Tab-separated table of C-alpha atoms in Angstrom:
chain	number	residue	atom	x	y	z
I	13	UNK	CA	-11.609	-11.101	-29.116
I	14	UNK	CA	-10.731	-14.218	-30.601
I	15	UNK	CA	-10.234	-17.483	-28.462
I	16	UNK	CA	-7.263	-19.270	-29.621
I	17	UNK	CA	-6.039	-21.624	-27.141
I	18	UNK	CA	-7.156	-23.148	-23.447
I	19	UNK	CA	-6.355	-21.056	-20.977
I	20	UNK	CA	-7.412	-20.530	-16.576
I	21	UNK	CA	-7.364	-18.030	-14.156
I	22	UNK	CA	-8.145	-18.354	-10.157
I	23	UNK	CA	-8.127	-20.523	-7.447
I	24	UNK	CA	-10.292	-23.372	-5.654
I	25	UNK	CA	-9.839	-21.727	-2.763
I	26	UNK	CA	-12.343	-19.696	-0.415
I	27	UNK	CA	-13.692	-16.311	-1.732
I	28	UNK	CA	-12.301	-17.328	-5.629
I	29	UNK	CA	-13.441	-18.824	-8.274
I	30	UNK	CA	-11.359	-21.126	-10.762
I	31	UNK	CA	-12.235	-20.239	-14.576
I	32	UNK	CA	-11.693	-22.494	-17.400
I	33	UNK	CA	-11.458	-21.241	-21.070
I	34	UNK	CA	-11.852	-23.538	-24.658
I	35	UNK	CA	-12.125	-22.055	-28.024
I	36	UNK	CA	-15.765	-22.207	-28.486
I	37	UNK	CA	-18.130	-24.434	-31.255
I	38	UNK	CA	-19.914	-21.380	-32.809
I	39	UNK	CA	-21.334	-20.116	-29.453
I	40	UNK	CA	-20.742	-18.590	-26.087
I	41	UNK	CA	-21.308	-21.616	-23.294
I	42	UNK	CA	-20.703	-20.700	-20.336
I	43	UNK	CA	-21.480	-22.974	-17.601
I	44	UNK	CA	-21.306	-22.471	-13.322
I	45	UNK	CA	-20.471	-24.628	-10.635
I	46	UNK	CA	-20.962	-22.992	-6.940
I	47	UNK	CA	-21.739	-23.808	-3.397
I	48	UNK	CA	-23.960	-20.901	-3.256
I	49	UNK	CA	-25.714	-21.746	-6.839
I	50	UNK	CA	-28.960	-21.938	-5.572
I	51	UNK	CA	-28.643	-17.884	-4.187
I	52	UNK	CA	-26.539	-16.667	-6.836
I	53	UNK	CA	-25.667	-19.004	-10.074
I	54	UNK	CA	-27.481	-16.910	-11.793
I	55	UNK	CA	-25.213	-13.644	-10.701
I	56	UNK	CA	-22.243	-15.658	-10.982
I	57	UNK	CA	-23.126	-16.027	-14.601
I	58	UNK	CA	-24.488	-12.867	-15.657
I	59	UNK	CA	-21.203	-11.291	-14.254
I	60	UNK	CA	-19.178	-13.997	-16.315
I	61	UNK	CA	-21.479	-13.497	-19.562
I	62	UNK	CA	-20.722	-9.224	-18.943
I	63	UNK	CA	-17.158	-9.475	-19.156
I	64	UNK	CA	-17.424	-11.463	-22.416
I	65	UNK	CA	-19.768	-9.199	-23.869
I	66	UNK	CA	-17.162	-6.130	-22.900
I	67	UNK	CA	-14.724	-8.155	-24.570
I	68	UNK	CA	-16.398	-9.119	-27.573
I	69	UNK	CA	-15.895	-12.985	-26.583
I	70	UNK	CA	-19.104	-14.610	-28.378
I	71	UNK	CA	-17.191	-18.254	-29.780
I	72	UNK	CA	-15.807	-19.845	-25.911
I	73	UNK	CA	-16.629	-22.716	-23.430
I	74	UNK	CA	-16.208	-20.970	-20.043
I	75	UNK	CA	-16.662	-23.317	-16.867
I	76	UNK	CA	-16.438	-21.473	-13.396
I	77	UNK	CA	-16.303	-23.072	-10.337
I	78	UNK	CA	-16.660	-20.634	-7.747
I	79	UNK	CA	-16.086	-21.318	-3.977
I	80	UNK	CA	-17.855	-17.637	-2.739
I	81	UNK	CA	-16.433	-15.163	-4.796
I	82	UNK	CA	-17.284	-11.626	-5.385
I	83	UNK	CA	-18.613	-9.730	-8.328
I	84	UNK	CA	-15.504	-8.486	-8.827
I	85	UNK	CA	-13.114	-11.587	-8.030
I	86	UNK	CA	-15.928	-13.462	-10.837
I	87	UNK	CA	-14.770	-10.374	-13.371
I	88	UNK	CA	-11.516	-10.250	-12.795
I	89	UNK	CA	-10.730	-13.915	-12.740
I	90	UNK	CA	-12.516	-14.523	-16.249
I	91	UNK	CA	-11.129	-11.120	-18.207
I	92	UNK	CA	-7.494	-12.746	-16.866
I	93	UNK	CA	-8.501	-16.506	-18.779
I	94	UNK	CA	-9.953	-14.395	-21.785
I	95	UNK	CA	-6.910	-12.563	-22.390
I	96	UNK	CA	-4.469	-15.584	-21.680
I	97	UNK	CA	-6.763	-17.734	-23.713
I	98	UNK	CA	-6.827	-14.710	-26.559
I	99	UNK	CA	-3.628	-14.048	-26.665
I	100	UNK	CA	-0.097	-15.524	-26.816
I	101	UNK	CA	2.031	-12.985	-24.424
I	102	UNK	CA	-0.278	-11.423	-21.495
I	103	UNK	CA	2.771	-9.677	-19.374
V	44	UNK	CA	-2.673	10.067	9.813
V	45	UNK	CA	-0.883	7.276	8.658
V	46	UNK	CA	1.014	5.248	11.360
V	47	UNK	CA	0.712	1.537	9.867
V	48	UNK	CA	1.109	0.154	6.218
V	49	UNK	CA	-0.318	-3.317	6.099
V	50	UNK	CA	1.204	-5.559	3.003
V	51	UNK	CA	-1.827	-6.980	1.091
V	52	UNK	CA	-0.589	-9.683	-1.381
V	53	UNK	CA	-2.939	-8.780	-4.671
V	54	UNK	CA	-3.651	-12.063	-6.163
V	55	UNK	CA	-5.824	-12.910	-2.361
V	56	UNK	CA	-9.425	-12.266	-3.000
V	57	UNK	CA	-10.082	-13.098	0.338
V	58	UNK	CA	-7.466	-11.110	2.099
V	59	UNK	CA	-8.089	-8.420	-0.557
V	60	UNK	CA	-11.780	-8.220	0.810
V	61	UNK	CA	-10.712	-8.236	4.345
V	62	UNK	CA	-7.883	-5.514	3.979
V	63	UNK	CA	-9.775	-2.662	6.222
V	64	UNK	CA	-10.583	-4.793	8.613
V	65	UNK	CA	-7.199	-4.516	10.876
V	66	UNK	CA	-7.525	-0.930	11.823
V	67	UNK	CA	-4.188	-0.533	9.513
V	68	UNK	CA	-4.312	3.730	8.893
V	69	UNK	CA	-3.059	2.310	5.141
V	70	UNK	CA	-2.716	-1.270	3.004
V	71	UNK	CA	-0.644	-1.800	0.436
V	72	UNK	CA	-2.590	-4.409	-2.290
V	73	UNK	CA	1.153	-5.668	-3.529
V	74	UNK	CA	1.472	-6.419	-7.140
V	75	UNK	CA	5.176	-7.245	-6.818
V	76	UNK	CA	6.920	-9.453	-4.468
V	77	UNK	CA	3.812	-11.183	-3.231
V	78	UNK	CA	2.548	-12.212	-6.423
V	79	UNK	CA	4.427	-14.928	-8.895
V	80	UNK	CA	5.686	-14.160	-12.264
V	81	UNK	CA	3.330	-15.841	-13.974
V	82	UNK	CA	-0.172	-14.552	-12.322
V	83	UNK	CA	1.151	-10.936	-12.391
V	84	UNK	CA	-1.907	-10.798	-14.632
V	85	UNK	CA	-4.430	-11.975	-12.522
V	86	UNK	CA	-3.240	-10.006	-9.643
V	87	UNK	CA	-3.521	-6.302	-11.425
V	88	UNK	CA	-7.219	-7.154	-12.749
V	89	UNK	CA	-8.198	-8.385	-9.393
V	90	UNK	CA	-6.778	-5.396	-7.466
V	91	UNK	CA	-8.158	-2.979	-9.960
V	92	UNK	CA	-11.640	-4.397	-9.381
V	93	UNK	CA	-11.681	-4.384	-5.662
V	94	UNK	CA	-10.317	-0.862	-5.778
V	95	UNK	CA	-12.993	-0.206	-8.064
V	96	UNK	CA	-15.801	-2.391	-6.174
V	97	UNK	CA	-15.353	-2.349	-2.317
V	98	UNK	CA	-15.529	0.217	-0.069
V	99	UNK	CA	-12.275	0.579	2.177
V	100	UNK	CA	-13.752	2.954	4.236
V	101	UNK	CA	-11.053	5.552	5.885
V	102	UNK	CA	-8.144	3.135	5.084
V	103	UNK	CA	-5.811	4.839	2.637
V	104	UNK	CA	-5.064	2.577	-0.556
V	105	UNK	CA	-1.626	2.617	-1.823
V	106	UNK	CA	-0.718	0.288	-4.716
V	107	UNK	CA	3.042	-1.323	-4.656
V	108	UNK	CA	3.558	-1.751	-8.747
V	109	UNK	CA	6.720	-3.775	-10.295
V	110	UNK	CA	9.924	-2.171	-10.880
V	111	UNK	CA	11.289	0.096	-13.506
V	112	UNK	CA	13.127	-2.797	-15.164
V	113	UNK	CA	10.205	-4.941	-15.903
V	114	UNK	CA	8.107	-5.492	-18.723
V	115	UNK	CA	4.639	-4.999	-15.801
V	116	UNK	CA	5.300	-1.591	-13.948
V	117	UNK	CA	3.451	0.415	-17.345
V	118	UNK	CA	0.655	-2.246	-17.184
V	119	UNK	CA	0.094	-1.852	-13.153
V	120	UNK	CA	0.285	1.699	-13.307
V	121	UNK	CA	-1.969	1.576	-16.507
V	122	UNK	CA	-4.733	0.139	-15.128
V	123	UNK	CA	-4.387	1.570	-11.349
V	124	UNK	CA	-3.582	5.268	-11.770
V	125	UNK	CA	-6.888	5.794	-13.311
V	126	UNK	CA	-8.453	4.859	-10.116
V	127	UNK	CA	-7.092	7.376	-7.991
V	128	UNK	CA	-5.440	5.258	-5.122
V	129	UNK	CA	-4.184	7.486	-2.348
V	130	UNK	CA	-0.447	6.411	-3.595
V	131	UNK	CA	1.699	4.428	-5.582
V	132	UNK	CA	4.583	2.596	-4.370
V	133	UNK	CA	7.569	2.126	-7.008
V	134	UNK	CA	10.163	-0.429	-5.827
V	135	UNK	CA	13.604	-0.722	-5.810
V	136	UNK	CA	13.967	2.965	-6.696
V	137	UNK	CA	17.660	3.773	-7.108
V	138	UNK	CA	17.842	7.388	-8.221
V	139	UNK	CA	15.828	10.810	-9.013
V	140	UNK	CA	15.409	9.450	-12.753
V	141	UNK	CA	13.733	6.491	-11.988
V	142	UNK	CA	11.001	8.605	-10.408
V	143	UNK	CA	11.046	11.304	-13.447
V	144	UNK	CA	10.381	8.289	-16.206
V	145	UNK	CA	7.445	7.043	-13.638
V	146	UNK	CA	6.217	10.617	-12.976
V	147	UNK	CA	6.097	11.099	-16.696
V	148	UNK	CA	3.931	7.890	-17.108
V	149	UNK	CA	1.494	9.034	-14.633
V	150	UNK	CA	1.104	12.120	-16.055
V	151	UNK	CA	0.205	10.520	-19.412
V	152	UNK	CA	-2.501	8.431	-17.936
V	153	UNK	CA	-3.832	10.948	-15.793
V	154	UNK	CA	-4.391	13.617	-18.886
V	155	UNK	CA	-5.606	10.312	-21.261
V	156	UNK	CA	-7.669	10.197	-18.524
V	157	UNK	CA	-8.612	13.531	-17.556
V	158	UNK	CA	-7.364	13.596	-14.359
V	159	UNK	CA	-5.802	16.831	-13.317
V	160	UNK	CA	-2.045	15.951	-13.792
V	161	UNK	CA	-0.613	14.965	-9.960
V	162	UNK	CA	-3.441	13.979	-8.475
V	163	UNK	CA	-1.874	10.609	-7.428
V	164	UNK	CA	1.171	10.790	-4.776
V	165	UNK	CA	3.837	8.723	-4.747
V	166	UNK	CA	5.855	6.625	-1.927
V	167	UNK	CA	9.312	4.720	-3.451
V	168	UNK	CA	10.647	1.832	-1.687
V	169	UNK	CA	14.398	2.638	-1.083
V	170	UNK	CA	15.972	-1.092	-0.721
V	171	UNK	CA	18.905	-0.819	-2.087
V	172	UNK	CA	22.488	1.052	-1.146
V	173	UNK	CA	22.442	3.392	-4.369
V	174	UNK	CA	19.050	3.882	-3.394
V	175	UNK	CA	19.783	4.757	0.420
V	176	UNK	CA	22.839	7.168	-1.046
V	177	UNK	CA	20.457	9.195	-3.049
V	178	UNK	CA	17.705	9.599	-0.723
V	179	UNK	CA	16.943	12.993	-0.683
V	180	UNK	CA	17.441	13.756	-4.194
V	181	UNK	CA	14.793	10.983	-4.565
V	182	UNK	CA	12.668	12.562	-2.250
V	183	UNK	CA	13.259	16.101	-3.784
V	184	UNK	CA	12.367	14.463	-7.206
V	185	UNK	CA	8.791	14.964	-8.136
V	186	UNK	CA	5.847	17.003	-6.290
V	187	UNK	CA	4.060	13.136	-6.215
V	188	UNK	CA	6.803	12.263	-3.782
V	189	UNK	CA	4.995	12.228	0.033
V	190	UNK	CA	6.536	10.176	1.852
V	191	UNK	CA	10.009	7.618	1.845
V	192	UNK	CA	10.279	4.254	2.911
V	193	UNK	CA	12.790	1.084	3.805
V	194	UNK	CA	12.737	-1.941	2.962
V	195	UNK	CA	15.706	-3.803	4.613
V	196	UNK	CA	15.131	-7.224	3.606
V	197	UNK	CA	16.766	-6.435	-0.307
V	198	UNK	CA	18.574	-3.415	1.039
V	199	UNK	CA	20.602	-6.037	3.723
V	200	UNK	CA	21.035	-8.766	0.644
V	201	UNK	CA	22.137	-5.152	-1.207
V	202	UNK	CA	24.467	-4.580	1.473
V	203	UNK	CA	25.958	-8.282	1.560
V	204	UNK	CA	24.809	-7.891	5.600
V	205	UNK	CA	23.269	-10.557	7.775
V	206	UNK	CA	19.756	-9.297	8.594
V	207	UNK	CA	19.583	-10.019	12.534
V	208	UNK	CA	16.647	-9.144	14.473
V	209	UNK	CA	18.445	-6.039	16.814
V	210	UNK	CA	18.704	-4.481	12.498
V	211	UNK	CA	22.163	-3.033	13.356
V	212	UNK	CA	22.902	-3.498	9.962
V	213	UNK	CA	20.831	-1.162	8.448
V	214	UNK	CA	21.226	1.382	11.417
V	215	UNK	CA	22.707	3.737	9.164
V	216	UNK	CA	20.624	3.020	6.221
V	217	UNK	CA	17.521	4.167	8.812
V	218	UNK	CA	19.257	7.503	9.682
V	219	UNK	CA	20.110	8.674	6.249
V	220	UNK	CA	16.789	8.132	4.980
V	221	UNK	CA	15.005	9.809	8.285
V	222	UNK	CA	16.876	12.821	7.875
V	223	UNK	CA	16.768	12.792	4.238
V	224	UNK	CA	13.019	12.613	3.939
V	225	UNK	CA	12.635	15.184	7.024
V	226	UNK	CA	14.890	17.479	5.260
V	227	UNK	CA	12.960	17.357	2.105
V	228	UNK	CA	9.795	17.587	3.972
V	229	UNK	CA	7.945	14.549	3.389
V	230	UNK	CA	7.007	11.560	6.062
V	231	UNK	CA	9.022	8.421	5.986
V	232	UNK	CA	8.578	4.561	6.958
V	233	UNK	CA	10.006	2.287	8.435
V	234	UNK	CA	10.697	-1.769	7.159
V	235	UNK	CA	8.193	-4.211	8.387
V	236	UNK	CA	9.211	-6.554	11.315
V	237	UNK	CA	9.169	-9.829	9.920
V	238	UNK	CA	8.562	-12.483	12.965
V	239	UNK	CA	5.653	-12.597	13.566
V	240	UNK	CA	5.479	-14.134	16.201
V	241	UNK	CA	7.802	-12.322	18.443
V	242	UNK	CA	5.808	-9.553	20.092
V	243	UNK	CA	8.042	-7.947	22.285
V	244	UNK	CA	10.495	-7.526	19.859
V	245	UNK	CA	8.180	-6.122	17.584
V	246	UNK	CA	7.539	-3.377	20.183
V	247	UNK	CA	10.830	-2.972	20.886
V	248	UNK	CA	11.681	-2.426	16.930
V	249	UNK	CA	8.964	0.121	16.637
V	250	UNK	CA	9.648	1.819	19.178
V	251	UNK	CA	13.392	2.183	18.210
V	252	UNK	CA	12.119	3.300	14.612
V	253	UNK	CA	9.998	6.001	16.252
V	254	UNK	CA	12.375	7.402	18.647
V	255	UNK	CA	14.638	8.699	15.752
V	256	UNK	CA	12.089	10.308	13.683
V	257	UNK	CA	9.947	7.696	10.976
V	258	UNK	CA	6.641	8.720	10.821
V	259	UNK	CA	4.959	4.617	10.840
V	260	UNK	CA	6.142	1.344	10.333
V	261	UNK	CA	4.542	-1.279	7.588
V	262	UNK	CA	3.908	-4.584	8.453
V	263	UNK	CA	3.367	-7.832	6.928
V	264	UNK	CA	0.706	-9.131	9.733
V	265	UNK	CA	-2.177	-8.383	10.683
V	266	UNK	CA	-0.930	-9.006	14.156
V	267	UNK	CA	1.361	-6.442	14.541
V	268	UNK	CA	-0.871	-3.658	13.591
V	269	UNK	CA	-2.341	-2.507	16.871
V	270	UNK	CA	1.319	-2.527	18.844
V	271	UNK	CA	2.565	-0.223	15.576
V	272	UNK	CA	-0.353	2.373	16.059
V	273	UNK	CA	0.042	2.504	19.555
V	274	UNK	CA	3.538	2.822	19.538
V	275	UNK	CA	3.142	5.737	16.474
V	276	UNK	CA	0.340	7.329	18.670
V	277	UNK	CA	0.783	10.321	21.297
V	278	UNK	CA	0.659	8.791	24.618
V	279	UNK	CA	-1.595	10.551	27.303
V	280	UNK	CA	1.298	11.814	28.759
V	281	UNK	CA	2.398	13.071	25.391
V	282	UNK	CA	-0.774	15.007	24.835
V	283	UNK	CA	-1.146	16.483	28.552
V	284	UNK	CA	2.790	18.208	28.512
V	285	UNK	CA	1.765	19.271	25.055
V	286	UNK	CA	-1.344	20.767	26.389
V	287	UNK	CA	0.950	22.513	29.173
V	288	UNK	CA	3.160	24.059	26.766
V	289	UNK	CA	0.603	25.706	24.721
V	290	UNK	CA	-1.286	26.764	28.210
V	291	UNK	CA	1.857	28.236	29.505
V	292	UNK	CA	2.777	29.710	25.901
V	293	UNK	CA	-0.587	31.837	26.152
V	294	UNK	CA	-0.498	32.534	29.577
V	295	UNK	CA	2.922	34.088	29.070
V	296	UNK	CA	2.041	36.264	26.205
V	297	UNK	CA	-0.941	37.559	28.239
V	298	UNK	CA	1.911	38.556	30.771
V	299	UNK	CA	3.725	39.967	28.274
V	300	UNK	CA	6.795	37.446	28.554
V	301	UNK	CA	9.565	36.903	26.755
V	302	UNK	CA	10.472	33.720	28.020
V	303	UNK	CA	8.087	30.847	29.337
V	304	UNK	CA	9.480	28.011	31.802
V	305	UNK	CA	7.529	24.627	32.704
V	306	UNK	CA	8.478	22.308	34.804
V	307	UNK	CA	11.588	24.062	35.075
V	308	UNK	CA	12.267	24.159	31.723
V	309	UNK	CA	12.415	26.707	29.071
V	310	UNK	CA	10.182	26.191	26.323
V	311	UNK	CA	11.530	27.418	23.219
V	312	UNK	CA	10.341	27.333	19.497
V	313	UNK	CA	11.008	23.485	18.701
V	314	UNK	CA	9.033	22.381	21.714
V	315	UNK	CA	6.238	24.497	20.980
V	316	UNK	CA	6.273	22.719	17.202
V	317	UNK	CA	6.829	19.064	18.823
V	318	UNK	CA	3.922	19.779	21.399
V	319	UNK	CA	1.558	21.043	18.426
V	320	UNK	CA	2.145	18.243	16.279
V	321	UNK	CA	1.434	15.994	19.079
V	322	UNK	CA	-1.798	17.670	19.582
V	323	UNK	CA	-2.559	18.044	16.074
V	324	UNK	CA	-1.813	14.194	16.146
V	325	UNK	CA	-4.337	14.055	18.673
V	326	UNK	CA	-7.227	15.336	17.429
V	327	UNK	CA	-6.645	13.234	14.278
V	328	UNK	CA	-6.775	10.128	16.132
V	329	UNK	CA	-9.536	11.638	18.663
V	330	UNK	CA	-7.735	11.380	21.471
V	331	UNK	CA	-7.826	13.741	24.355
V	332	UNK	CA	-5.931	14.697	27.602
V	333	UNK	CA	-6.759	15.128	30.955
V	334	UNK	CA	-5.630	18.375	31.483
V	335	UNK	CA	-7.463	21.346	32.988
């Protein structure tokens, strides 16, 4: 999937995680902000770095800052800014 | 059994990963009313993965998609159906065809997906007066159809009625659909109560709505949940005169009787059926009598 324009998904509040999307510079960057980053950045970005491999995402600038989400809240927050940041009409 | 819905709005990861923990017999992760136009997105990905991810336990998991009329209800069913939720609840549903062109939808997703074709029930939201008028047609409609239920906030806009809190308005709206989902054999629900904080008449509304025949009652709080499944439960008292009647039922077919009386009564055929539901009820719930 191509990244054509900026594009979020998600909340700042408690158990979700606000995702920011960019049209990449060559690369996939993805970078984390959490208050539990010291226990689980490093899940937190895996999970990010799946859904962009399922998606064939490999040229964005994702920044997630999570306030205690799940796996799943993490995945589903960044497939929805993938697909509004890959496409023009998401309905 | 299911005696309480609990609304769920879908785009809530943190309500979403609390749902099971009211004691609610059923949730309903809501992709419609509770969730704005523009994150209708968001919502259906995030309910897909927590259906998907976390365990719910013995609460059932009904889905409430968009309506027939928008550009999301293929979408929600698209990426929900697959997943097998206990039910899905179309809105607004006005007539039989409305649940044919969403039956037919499920059945392509469920064979795309190789899903034996009806494996996922259905439960339409009735809130409007053409809706109401063709109740049991709507219930006769599809073999996915298990249940009915109201929803008299639209149905009273529907109706150009004041909603009050004593619901007189939709009064008759609450008998026709009772008797039409009864006759067409399938359970039926009643419209949340929407104060919240007005206890008694919460008890007093559910208790109303069970007295003339709906099955459970949805609700939009977490509060009201354990007054609903009490009031929807068999009472002690319930499950001891049922116990009677099926002690005195033996009893008189050991004696060779025709004709059974307790507590000066005759029993006949629909008592026996009331006091084995009640029982049957009962032993769902794991409740037990007192009687010898």
């Amino acid at each position: 999937m191509e990244i054509v324009q900026n594009a979020v998904a998600g909340t700042l509040e408690s158990n979700d995680v606000f995702v920011s999307v960019e049209p990449g510079q060559g690369k996939l960057d993805i970078v984390v902000q959490s208050i539990v980053f010291e226990q689980f950045g490093k899940d937190i970005f895996n999970a990010a770095q799946e859904v962009c491999v399922q998606l064939r995402v490999e040229n964005a600038s994702l920044r997630l800052e999570d306030r205690g989400a799940l796996d799943c809240t993490i995945k589903a927050r960044v497939e929805t800014a993938l697909k509004r940041a890959g496409e023009v009409n998401n309905a | 059994m299911r005696r309480t819905m609990l609304f769920i709005p879908g785009n809530s990861p943190a309500m979403l990963l609390n749902a099971d923990i009211h004691q609610s017999d059923a949730v309903i992760l809501d992709l419609e009313d509770a969730v704005a136009p523009g994150e209708k997105d968001a919502a259906r990905m995030l309910v897909r993965n927590a259906i998907q991810s976390l365990d719910y336990g013995k609460t059932e998991i009904i889905v409430r998609v968009n309506p027939l009329d928008t550009d999301y209800i293929r979408g929600d069913l698209e990426a929900i159906v697959p997943l097998k939720p206990d039910l899905i609840m179309p809105t607004k549903v006005s007539d039989a065809e409305y649940i044919h062109q969403v039956d037919q939808m499920m059945n392509e997703i469920e064979e795309k997906h190789g899903i034996p074709v009806g494996t996922v029930g259905l439960i339409p939201l009735l809130e409007t007066a053409e809706g109401i008028e063709n109740a049991y047609s709507i219930a006769k409609s599809s073999k996915r159809v298990k249940a009915l239920f109201l929803g008299a906030e639209d149905l009273s806009t529907d109706l150009q009625a004041i909603r009050s809190k004593k619901s007189d308005e939709i009064l008759y709206a609450r008998g026709r659909i009772v008797l039409a989902a009864r006759a067409a054999g399938v359970e039926v629900y009643d419209t949340p109560f929407t104060d919240v904080n007005d206890d008694e008449g919460l008890l007093q509304d559910a208790t109303f709505a069970r007295s003339i025949g709906f099955t459970g009652k949805a609700s939009i709080s977490p509060r009201h949940v354990s007054a609903i499944n009490e009031v929807f439960s068999p009472s002690l008292e319930d499950i001891t005169y049922a116990q009677e009647v099926m002690e005195a039922i033996e009893e008189g077919k050991r004696q060779g009787k025709g004709a059974v009386s307790l507590r000066g009564k005759m029993i006949d055929k629909p008592i026996v059926d009331r006091a084995r539901k009640v029982l049957e009820a009962a032993r769902e719930l794991g409740l037990g009598g007192t009687h010898e």
